[in-house]
Amino acid sequence: MFQSLAGGESVPPSRDYYMRTWTTEDGLPHNSLTTIVQDTRGFLWMASLGGLVRFDGVTFKSLQLSAQERPRGYNIRALAADPEAGLLFEPTSGRILSFRDGKVGRHPLADVLGSRQVKELYHAPDGAWWASFPDGRLLRWTPETTQWFGPDEGLHARNNQRATFAVDAAGTLWVCASGFFGTYHDGALHPSSLGLAEPQSITNDPGGGIWICTQEALLRLREGEISTLARDVPWRQASAELRRIDVNARGEAWIAAGRLGLFRWSEQTGLQQMRIPFPVINYVMEDREGSIWIASDGNGLGQLREKTFQRFDTSSGLQEDVCNAVFCASDGALWLANQGGGIARIQGDAAVPLDLKVAGKTPALSTLCLDHQGNLWAGGRSGLYRFAPPYEQGERLPRPAQDVNLLYTARNGDVWFASFAGAFGYFRRGEMHVLPSGDRDTSQSIRSIAEGAEGEIWLGTYHGDLFRYRDGQLKAQNVGFPIHSLHTDAEGRLWIATVDGLLVRQGEQFVRLTETQGLADNLISQLSEDPHGNLWFASRSGLYYARKAALLDVAEGRQETFVSHRYGKDQGLTGLSFLNNYFPATQTGADSRLWFVSSDGVIAIDTNAVPAEQAPPHVYFDAVRIDGEPKTVGGPELRLPPGPHRIEIDFAVPCFTDPRNLLIRHRLEGADPDWNDTDNARTISYSGLAPGTYRLLITAANGPNSWTPTPATLVFRVPPAWWQTAWFRIGAALLAGLLLVLIVRKWSQHHLRQRLQRLERDQALEQERARIARDLHDDLGGRLTALQLLAARLPRAAPKDLPEGLQLLAERAHRLNSDVHGIVWLMTPRESSLQNLAEFLRRYASELFKNTQIHCETDDPEGVPAHPISPDAQHHVFFVAKEALTNVLKHAEASQVQVDFACDQRCFRCTIRDNGHGFDPARTALDGNGLRNMQTRLREIKGELHVASTPGEGTTVTISLPIP
């Protein structure tokens, strides 16, 4: 019993085919498939229990149906292709739908069928549609006619037999359904007169007849003659298991037989069952590229392709899987060095080990060659050996003593050798010649050898040393990279495989080719050439090949890149390592097969079966999304909404032979200056495109010269947003000009205002200087004069009056000092603000009443905002407050004074309150100038002075300054 495999994994269905499978893990909507068809564009369509799904070789894409069309699940009951109508299918709604040009619609056939459920649909070459039904009836429909066939024509429901159809070379339609076998012509069904027993299924014959599966045999009808191709068929007792027969152009038949499995018939093998991991086969068909597609019941989708390689390992007769060397003799015989398994020869499909003995023991051998006399030379860890025909007993040569890793027979008969210890040379007529190593590091052995067109011998080491031996002269140079393999082509050109690219010798120079130019992998371990002009490379990532002509075009500057074709997973070859330290590790056989040693046997590739240039693939647009929302693609031009958006374009390239080697590139005319390579993703996106019309071109190729002749083209227009239109730009330019004028005007006004402010500041400074001079003259000058006079009288005062005079002198000096601090504070440059003014008044009051009998309490000015005020306002408020405080000190005879500050959004207030003897404000205003001067100062700054006093009850002075 086989189990389902993960997508893309290969299994051996037979010696000649490999198989890949896909399941729901790979994108299938359901693992049960009933029908597979290929449309005119090359896509595969599959009817499944999970809906209708399309496959392009890489991606599955399900067709979305409305809930009305799938009332009882996603199952697709019938599916057929029509070159004109696209696809016809029946979902669970029972209505026949068509799918064409990306649109799903109701087909006219649905109106004829009503609620009848269809079993099969078939499109005949004359354009008519045929449908079969569970009750055995058949329908033939064209837009002009409708014909029903039933029991009167011999059609009866029996054994769930499927209706099948075929057309012969004369264009006659054959029908096999519900117990009926015959033809349709002249508007009627006509039973066959061939007398065949129990026909079960039929199909077209590429030779012009039809193939017939009966309950007893597999038959072919050509020109009226019946040929029996197979008797005692497996479905003899279970004819209901026959699901589908498909015959390709080579005359091979593929038969899906339900639970009985999958069968293949060919002239060479007859009818044989294929070993595949699908217990139940519902459908089989061959696509246009030669792949066989299998629909299973519960195990997914399968693909069968003919192998182009053959593996020889322990299952083929080798003693060990690991092989180190392969040698193709001139007579076409293949020899293998199998390490502990010794030497083996390939005979047909088997590897036959030889029983080689040296002194009664079997040596372990890792390299080999045959000389011109037919002697077998073999080497390994224990040294070098020579065996003469019939290759039973051999001799061990004295040198080299151990670790022989390379053997090669030159055209002149010399047998070259090299060892891991660094020794190398050749045997000529039985005599050994060891070449001098010179200054070379002898710990680095020769890894590869090649012979030029003029008989020169090339040898390469892992240190990058390249030796050339000719006419007894050995010359060396270093190529800069460790050498793995050497190859000379028919033109005498030397190719060098290194750990970091490919070198080709041009004259005395080397040109290096890498992944940048097109190599699939820079680390190349083996290098060979097939008869079709391809160079093959074994690398850490597997096998790949490239056209030698394309490599030379790049090396000689005619092209910039070439194309490498990977050979592996799509061909059924996986899980191998080709890194090897022995020579020869690759050979080209007389039958054009290439031989590569690997970690899992020896691989022989039939280069005749490797496709050369194939027909260019085609690219199709699938969907467009704008900012994640689907957009219908229709008409000559796709119009996007105005403004910047993200546009995503999905496309598909149907290819089933080698989809991983597809080359895809795209270019957006109007945005991309050149073509861009596209990876395996099938989506291209652009963001923030400027307004304009763009043409997206996508082209694909499966070889260097097989680009799609006409790229797939999608034209779309990005209209300008309102801010990108011409009228907006004109308006914006006008507005910008107007703004510029306004800015210039504002700047000019600002500049003039700054000049006026500088002039005003200069004038205010002059006024401030004059005021300071006046204050110094009137206030400090007068106080200094009084202080001077008092000091002058003290010497003449009576001794008893001297202490009082000195105290008075100290008090006046103290007050003078406070006045000096106040003037200095006013003159010091700083930011004038209400908070700074209140803080200074607090300090001034505290200092003024210090060392006096009056107790001074001041309010904390933290609550006063740092609102800017003019220097004039600061000056006048200070002198008014100073005058009020001085009056308390000189005249109030108070014991306590209180200074408070208050501020709201409109006014700043400073209140000075004492508990002295008070006075009559009205009388005082008539007798002196003090209050009048204070009011005058405040009026200059639009402030107010309020004095409240009653004799014997103290005085309250309130200074109010409006806040602008």
mmCIF file of N, CA, C and O in Angstrom, residues 2 27 179 265 283 286 302 331 333-334 350 360 372 404 464 476 496 512 530 620 664 685 702 768 788 929 962:
data_model
loop_
_atom_site.group_PDB
_atom_site.id
_atom_site.type_symbol
_atom_site.label_atom_id
_atom_site.label_comp_id
_atom_site.label_asym_id
_atom_site.label_seq_id
_atom_site.Cartn_x
_atom_site.Cartn_y
_atom_site.Cartn_z
ATOM 1 N N PHE A 2 0.644 2.135 -0.975
ATOM 2 C CA PHE A 2 1.404 3.379 -1.025
ATOM 3 C C PHE A 2 0.654 4.449 -0.278
ATOM 4 O O PHE A 2 -0.560 4.424 -0.185
ATOM 5 N N GLY A 27 -1.847 23.489 -2.117
ATOM 6 C CA GLY A 27 -2.794 24.444 -2.699
ATOM 7 C C GLY A 27 -4.029 23.839 -3.319
ATOM 8 O O GLY A 27 -4.937 24.576 -3.709
ATOM 9 N N GLY A 179 -24.610 0.327 -22.474
ATOM 10 C CA GLY A 179 -24.899 -0.874 -23.246
ATOM 11 C C GLY A 179 -24.941 -0.644 -24.733
ATOM 12 O O GLY A 179 -25.118 -1.600 -25.504
ATOM 13 N N TRP A 265 -0.047 0.819 -21.798
ATOM 14 C CA TRP A 265 0.185 -0.146 -22.871
ATOM 15 C C TRP A 265 1.102 0.497 -23.894
ATOM 16 O O TRP A 265 0.934 1.663 -24.275
ATOM 17 N N TYR A 283 -8.984 9.435 -13.103
ATOM 18 C CA TYR A 283 -8.839 10.036 -14.434
ATOM 19 C C TYR A 283 -7.370 10.052 -14.801
ATOM 20 O O TYR A 283 -6.494 10.137 -13.933
ATOM 21 N N GLU A 286 -2.892 13.052 -20.923
ATOM 22 C CA GLU A 286 -1.566 13.550 -21.275
ATOM 23 C C GLU A 286 -1.690 14.983 -21.759
ATOM 24 O O GLU A 286 -2.557 15.308 -22.589
ATOM 25 N N GLY A 302 -1.318 13.728 -9.478
ATOM 26 C CA GLY A 302 -0.028 13.137 -9.797
ATOM 27 C C GLY A 302 0.409 13.492 -11.202
ATOM 28 O O GLY A 302 -0.417 13.709 -12.097
ATOM 29 N N ASP A 331 35.661 1.108 -25.911
ATOM 30 C CA ASP A 331 34.686 0.182 -26.484
ATOM 31 C C ASP A 331 33.277 0.414 -25.960
ATOM 32 O O ASP A 331 32.364 -0.371 -26.235
ATOM 33 N N ALA A 333 32.388 0.370 -22.738
ATOM 34 C CA ALA A 333 32.163 -0.258 -21.441
ATOM 35 C C ALA A 333 32.311 0.777 -20.327
ATOM 36 O O ALA A 333 33.144 1.683 -20.397
ATOM 37 N N LEU A 334 31.495 0.602 -19.288
ATOM 38 C CA LEU A 334 31.510 1.517 -18.148
ATOM 39 C C LEU A 334 32.070 0.797 -16.940
ATOM 40 O O LEU A 334 31.634 -0.304 -16.592
ATOM 41 N N ALA A 350 22.346 -3.304 -15.030
ATOM 42 C CA ALA A 350 22.898 -3.823 -13.786
ATOM 43 C C ALA A 350 24.364 -3.447 -13.661
ATOM 44 O O ALA A 350 25.073 -3.240 -14.653
ATOM 45 N N GLY A 360 45.765 -12.398 -2.840
ATOM 46 C CA GLY A 360 44.689 -13.084 -2.155
ATOM 47 C C GLY A 360 43.703 -12.180 -1.440
ATOM 48 O O GLY A 360 42.759 -12.677 -0.818
ATOM 49 N N HIS A 372 45.970 1.610 -22.987
ATOM 50 C CA HIS A 372 45.719 1.205 -24.375
ATOM 51 C C HIS A 372 45.874 -0.287 -24.595
ATOM 52 O O HIS A 372 45.420 -0.824 -25.619
ATOM 53 N N VAL A 404 46.187 7.114 -3.528
ATOM 54 C CA VAL A 404 46.094 7.500 -4.935
ATOM 55 C C VAL A 404 44.685 8.039 -5.190
ATOM 56 O O VAL A 404 43.693 7.370 -4.909
ATOM 57 N N GLY A 464 44.770 26.200 -6.225
ATOM 58 C CA GLY A 464 44.633 27.075 -7.380
ATOM 59 C C GLY A 464 45.781 27.014 -8.350
ATOM 60 O O GLY A 464 45.824 27.771 -9.324
ATOM 61 N N ALA A 476 53.904 26.373 -14.349
ATOM 62 C CA ALA A 476 52.830 26.536 -13.356
ATOM 63 C C ALA A 476 52.394 27.993 -13.270
ATOM 64 O O ALA A 476 53.191 28.908 -13.492
ATOM 65 N N ILE A 496 37.753 25.613 -16.493
ATOM 66 C CA ILE A 496 38.193 25.277 -15.140
ATOM 67 C C ILE A 496 37.027 25.499 -14.179
ATOM 68 O O ILE A 496 36.496 26.613 -14.074
ATOM 69 N N ARG A 512 36.400 34.904 -15.972
ATOM 70 C CA ARG A 512 35.646 34.256 -14.903
ATOM 71 C C ARG A 512 34.157 34.511 -15.080
ATOM 72 O O ARG A 512 33.719 35.649 -15.292
ATOM 73 N N ASP A 530 28.354 17.543 -23.073
ATOM 74 C CA ASP A 530 27.610 16.526 -23.811
ATOM 75 C C ASP A 530 27.766 16.766 -25.315
ATOM 76 O O ASP A 530 28.283 17.795 -25.746
ATOM 77 N N TYR A 620 0.017 35.142 -19.107
ATOM 78 C CA TYR A 620 -1.376 35.597 -19.053
ATOM 79 C C TYR A 620 -1.604 36.366 -17.756
ATOM 80 O O TYR A 620 -1.138 35.968 -16.690
ATOM 81 N N ILE A 664 11.616 34.734 -16.265
ATOM 82 C CA ILE A 664 10.530 35.711 -16.393
ATOM 83 C C ILE A 664 11.109 37.093 -16.126
ATOM 84 O O ILE A 664 11.889 37.282 -15.184
ATOM 85 N N SER A 685 4.270 44.310 -8.231
ATOM 86 C CA SER A 685 3.595 45.419 -7.556
ATOM 87 C C SER A 685 4.366 46.710 -7.764
ATOM 88 O O SER A 685 5.587 46.711 -7.896
ATOM 89 N N ASN A 702 12.044 29.603 -21.600
ATOM 90 C CA ASN A 702 12.574 28.379 -20.998
ATOM 91 C C ASN A 702 13.939 28.048 -21.575
ATOM 92 O O ASN A 702 14.419 26.929 -21.469
ATOM 93 N N GLU A 768 15.298 107.604 29.685
ATOM 94 C CA GLU A 768 15.664 106.930 30.917
ATOM 95 C C GLU A 768 16.936 107.531 31.494
ATOM 96 O O GLU A 768 17.066 107.718 32.709
ATOM 97 N N GLN A 788 25.707 115.278 54.128
ATOM 98 C CA GLN A 788 26.949 116.034 54.271
ATOM 99 C C GLN A 788 26.822 117.121 55.331
ATOM 100 O O GLN A 788 27.726 117.321 56.154
ATOM 101 N N ASN A 929 2.989 118.190 47.958
ATOM 102 C CA ASN A 929 3.071 117.693 46.583
ATOM 103 C C ASN A 929 3.320 116.190 46.503
ATOM 104 O O ASN A 929 3.435 115.626 45.429
ATOM 105 N N PRO A 962 -2.600 98.651 35.109
ATOM 106 C CA PRO A 962 -3.326 97.779 34.165
ATOM 107 C C PRO A 962 -2.350 96.901 33.363
ATOM 108 O O PRO A 962 -1.256 97.340 33.029
#
